[in-house]
Tab-separated table of C-alpha atoms in Angstrom:
chain	number	residue	atom	x	y	z
Z	10	CYS	CA	0.000	0.000	0.000
Z	11	ASP	CA	1.118	3.523	-0.774
Z	12	ASN	CA	-0.848	5.077	2.111
Z	13	GLY	CA	1.353	5.858	5.076
Z	14	ILE	CA	0.102	4.923	8.534
Z	15	GLY	CA	-2.696	7.322	9.416
Z	16	ASP	CA	-3.168	8.580	5.847
Z	17	VAL	CA	-6.643	7.068	5.481
Z	18	THR	CA	-7.695	9.335	2.604
Z	19	GLY	CA	-4.470	8.663	0.649
Z	20	ASP	CA	-3.827	12.371	0.024
Z	21	GLY	CA	-0.322	12.380	1.507
Z	22	ILE	CA	-1.210	14.310	4.698
Z	23	ILE	CA	-2.660	13.345	8.056
Z	24	ASN	CA	-5.478	15.656	9.117
Z	25	VAL	CA	-9.069	15.796	10.335
Z	26	LEU	CA	-10.322	14.317	7.032
Z	27	ASP	CA	-8.608	11.068	7.995
Z	28	ILE	CA	-10.304	11.159	11.408
Z	29	VAL	CA	-13.710	11.789	9.819
Z	30	SER	CA	-13.197	8.765	7.541
Z	31	MET	CA	-12.377	6.621	10.585
Z	32	VAL	CA	-15.427	7.875	12.497
Z	33	ASN	CA	-17.673	7.095	9.516
Z	34	HIS	CA	-16.206	3.580	9.369
Z	35	ILE	CA	-16.852	2.954	13.081
Z	36	LEU	CA	-20.411	4.286	12.834
Z	37	GLY	CA	-21.096	2.057	9.822
Z	38	GLY	CA	-21.644	4.931	7.409
Z	39	ALA	CA	-18.807	4.088	4.994
Z	40	ASP	CA	-16.589	1.015	5.283
Z	41	LEU	CA	-12.864	1.439	4.805
Z	42	GLU	CA	-11.179	-1.135	2.581
Z	43	GLY	CA	-7.692	-2.095	1.432
Z	44	CYS	CA	-4.979	0.499	1.982
Z	45	ALA	CA	-7.360	2.919	3.720
Z	46	LEU	CA	-8.342	0.257	6.269
Z	47	GLU	CA	-4.703	-0.633	6.840
Z	48	ALA	CA	-3.750	3.045	7.318
Z	49	ALA	CA	-6.610	3.565	9.802
Z	50	ASP	CA	-5.503	0.708	12.087
Z	51	LEU	CA	-2.820	2.684	13.915
Z	52	SER	CA	-2.692	0.232	16.828
Z	53	GLY	CA	-2.153	-2.711	14.445
Z	54	ASP	CA	-4.734	-4.878	16.213
Z	55	GLY	CA	-6.870	-5.506	13.107
Z	56	ILE	CA	-9.766	-3.341	14.357
Z	57	VAL	CA	-10.457	0.334	13.725
Z	58	ASN	CA	-11.898	1.899	16.879
Z	59	VAL	CA	-11.622	4.944	19.123
Z	60	LEU	CA	-8.116	3.907	20.238
Z	61	ASP	CA	-6.925	4.442	16.644
Z	62	ILE	CA	-8.703	7.802	16.458
Z	63	VAL	CA	-7.029	8.956	19.685
Z	64	ALA	CA	-3.628	7.937	18.261
Z	65	MET	CA	-4.445	9.958	15.122
Z	66	VAL	CA	-5.422	13.007	17.209
Z	67	ASN	CA	-2.111	12.731	19.076
Z	68	ILE	CA	-0.227	12.745	15.752
Z	69	ILE	CA	-2.128	15.779	14.466
Z	70	LEU	CA	-1.894	17.754	17.719
Z	71	GLY	CA	1.669	16.640	18.448
Z	72	ARG	CA	0.565	15.545	21.908
Z	73	VAL	CA	3.489	13.887	23.708
Z	74	ASP	CA	2.885	14.841	27.370
Z	75	MET	CA	0.948	11.898	28.767
Z	76	ASP	CA	1.491	12.491	32.481
Z	77	ASP	CA	-2.115	13.611	32.876
Z	78	ASP	CA	-3.722	10.482	31.360
Z	79	ALA	CA	-6.759	9.086	33.131
Z	80	THR	CA	-6.254	5.703	34.790
Z	81	SER	CA	-9.883	5.246	35.820
Z	82	ALA	CA	-13.274	6.742	35.121
Z	83	GLN	CA	-16.857	6.505	36.380
Z	84	LEU	CA	-20.067	6.754	34.357
Z	85	ILE	CA	-22.844	8.697	36.047
Z	86	LYS	CA	-26.338	8.255	34.603
Z	87	SER	CA	-29.022	10.732	35.627
Z	88	ASP	CA	-32.617	11.243	34.496
Z	89	ASN	CA	-31.568	12.808	31.216
Z	90	ALA	CA	-27.749	12.847	30.903
Z	91	LEU	CA	-24.757	10.509	30.885
Z	92	GLU	CA	-21.548	11.916	32.358
Z	93	LEU	CA	-18.026	10.525	32.495
Z	94	SER	CA	-15.949	11.541	35.497
Z	95	SER	CA	-12.247	10.664	35.340
Z	96	ASP	CA	-8.959	11.234	37.132
Z	97	GLY	CA	-7.222	12.675	34.049
Z	98	TYR	CA	-7.179	13.108	30.267
Z	99	ILE	CA	-9.794	11.247	28.204
Z	100	GLY	CA	-8.948	11.057	24.502
Z	101	GLY	CA	-12.103	9.368	23.257
Z	102	VAL	CA	-15.252	7.376	23.946
Z	103	GLN	CA	-16.944	4.790	21.747
Z	104	MET	CA	-20.258	3.215	22.812
Z	105	THR	CA	-22.951	0.992	21.431
Z	106	LEU	CA	-26.355	1.593	23.011
Z	107	SER	CA	-29.391	-0.673	22.850
Z	108	HIS	CA	-32.731	1.101	23.303
Z	109	GLY	CA	-36.398	1.315	22.426
Z	110	ALA	CA	-37.945	3.174	19.507
Z	111	ASP	CA	-38.771	6.163	21.757
Z	112	PHE	CA	-35.073	6.873	22.490
Z	113	SER	CA	-33.433	10.123	21.359
Z	114	ILE	CA	-29.936	11.443	21.987
Z	115	GLU	CA	-28.048	14.719	21.761
Z	116	LEU	CA	-24.257	14.482	22.014
Z	117	THR	CA	-22.073	17.079	23.664
Z	118	GLU	CA	-20.869	19.836	21.375
Z	119	ASP	CA	-17.881	20.387	23.689
Z	120	ALA	CA	-15.614	17.866	21.917
Z	121	LEU	CA	-13.243	17.721	18.968
Z	122	ILE	CA	-15.691	15.324	17.262
Z	123	SER	CA	-19.021	13.955	18.502
Z	124	GLU	CA	-21.049	11.824	16.098
Z	125	TYR	CA	-23.570	9.014	16.311
Z	126	ARG	CA	-25.585	6.750	14.040
Z	127	THR	CA	-28.835	4.999	14.937
Z	128	VAL	CA	-30.080	1.943	13.098
Z	129	GLY	CA	-33.329	0.526	14.487
Z	130	THR	CA	-32.881	0.136	18.233
Z	131	GLN	CA	-29.090	0.417	18.277
Z	132	THR	CA	-26.975	3.575	18.419
Z	133	VAL	CA	-23.202	3.719	17.967
Z	134	LEU	CA	-21.470	6.916	19.108
Z	135	VAL	CA	-17.949	8.312	19.006
Z	136	ILE	CA	-16.797	11.301	21.059
Z	137	VAL	CA	-13.200	12.475	20.551
Z	138	VAL	CA	-11.477	14.636	23.181
Z	139	PRO	CA	-14.546	15.484	25.273
Z	140	GLY	CA	-14.213	18.927	26.839
Z	141	SER	CA	-16.657	18.330	29.680
Z	142	GLU	CA	-17.939	15.455	31.798
Z	143	GLU	CA	-21.341	15.407	30.064
Z	144	LEU	CA	-21.224	13.023	27.101
Z	145	PHE	CA	-24.855	13.284	26.012
Z	146	THR	CA	-28.412	14.036	27.012
Z	147	TYR	CA	-31.215	11.639	26.166
Z	148	THR	CA	-34.873	10.746	26.450
Z	149	GLY	CA	-36.084	7.177	26.845
Z	150	ASP	CA	-34.232	4.174	28.261
Z	151	PHE	CA	-30.977	2.639	27.032
Z	152	GLU	CA	-28.405	0.025	27.927
Z	153	ILE	CA	-24.698	0.224	27.106
Z	154	THR	CA	-23.833	-3.016	25.285
Z	155	GLU	CA	-20.247	-2.137	24.255
Z	156	MET	CA	-17.897	0.607	25.408
Z	157	ILE	CA	-14.321	1.752	24.932
Z	158	VAL	CA	-12.984	4.738	26.869
Z	159	ALA	CA	-9.423	5.739	25.997
Z	160	ASN	CA	-6.820	8.080	27.427
Z	161	SER	CA	-3.995	9.146	25.080
Z	162	SER	CA	-2.797	5.591	24.430
Z	163	ASP	CA	-4.747	2.872	26.249
Z	164	GLU	CA	-8.206	1.769	27.271
Z	165	VAL	CA	-9.350	3.117	30.650
Z	166	LYS	CA	-11.296	1.013	33.138
Z	167	VAL	CA	-14.733	2.499	33.662
Z	168	GLY	CA	-16.988	1.901	36.639
Z	169	MET	CA	-20.716	1.682	36.084
Z	170	PRO	CA	-23.084	2.835	38.832
Z	171	ILE	CA	-24.562	-0.600	39.580
Z	172	GLU	CA	-24.893	-0.046	43.311
Z	173	PHE	CA	-24.973	2.801	45.794
Z	174	SER	CA	-21.573	4.382	46.494
Z	175	LEU	CA	-20.302	7.556	48.119
Z	176	SER	CA	-16.736	8.665	47.499
Z	177	ALA	CA	-14.491	10.112	50.166
Z	178	ALA	CA	-14.613	13.873	50.638
Z	179	TYR	CA	-11.880	15.713	48.761
Z	180	PRO	CA	-9.979	17.690	49.901
Z	181	ASN	CA	-10.035	16.473	53.471
Z	182	PRO	CA	-9.399	18.333	55.716
Z	183	PHE	CA	-11.025	21.237	53.956
Z	184	ASN	CA	-11.759	24.907	54.372
Z	185	PRO	CA	-14.311	26.140	53.377
Z	186	THR	CA	-15.573	23.553	50.822
Z	187	THR	CA	-15.173	19.888	49.898
Z	188	SER	CA	-16.786	17.640	47.320
Z	189	MET	CA	-17.793	13.995	46.977
Z	190	THR	CA	-19.502	11.800	44.376
Z	191	LEU	CA	-22.729	9.898	45.052
Z	192	SER	CA	-23.573	7.065	42.632
Z	193	VAL	CA	-26.884	5.233	42.595
Z	194	PRO	CA	-27.950	2.397	40.275
Z	195	GLU	CA	-31.020	4.190	38.952
Z	196	ALA	CA	-32.493	7.672	38.961
Z	197	GLY	CA	-34.625	8.637	41.947
Z	198	HIS	CA	-34.937	11.017	44.857
Z	199	VAL	CA	-31.965	10.986	47.228
Z	200	MET	CA	-31.387	12.908	50.461
Z	201	VAL	CA	-27.826	13.438	51.710
Z	202	GLN	CA	-27.148	14.783	55.191
Z	203	VAL	CA	-23.641	15.794	56.261
Z	204	TYR	CA	-22.600	16.115	59.911
Z	205	ASN	CA	-19.430	17.307	61.600
Z	206	VAL	CA	-17.736	15.390	64.459
Z	207	MET	CA	-19.937	17.291	66.937
Z	208	GLY	CA	-23.071	15.865	65.296
Z	209	GLN	CA	-24.082	19.243	63.868
């Protein structure tokens, strides 16, 4: 093949057009074949996914400082939004959602790229370099059937809120404010009461 690694479009340069071609391939809009498919598989694992897109973004942006990469993340599902909280840099998210016919989605606009494609009761989405914790808002019910969350080079382990959890307060000790994360398995009314050591 004459295409260099990352040169999906075969035009001799690596740019956002190559990323768009990869996103379209992942979403099922236009399959890559031959040299283009080979050029898109930056990780060399035989699959084009969000990990390859993140590698492409790193090439384009010249990103080499990876000290701030996320090592873990937590999905937080509320009545109408899905958020991803992490301990560092998230380069991309790829999800497959299963849902009913009444489901609708609106992806964050605070990202380098955020695209989705729905076929029947399945939606595939790709979000590259999300700029906020909110990934998307939605109406209806959905289940995540496949998910890849990547930092600048690897897949990040993601916790799903399957049971009640309350994180430790941070910072602790604090003055005058602190914060903590409450995760519950499904949306509902929750009351949180905080007391000091004096019981106040």
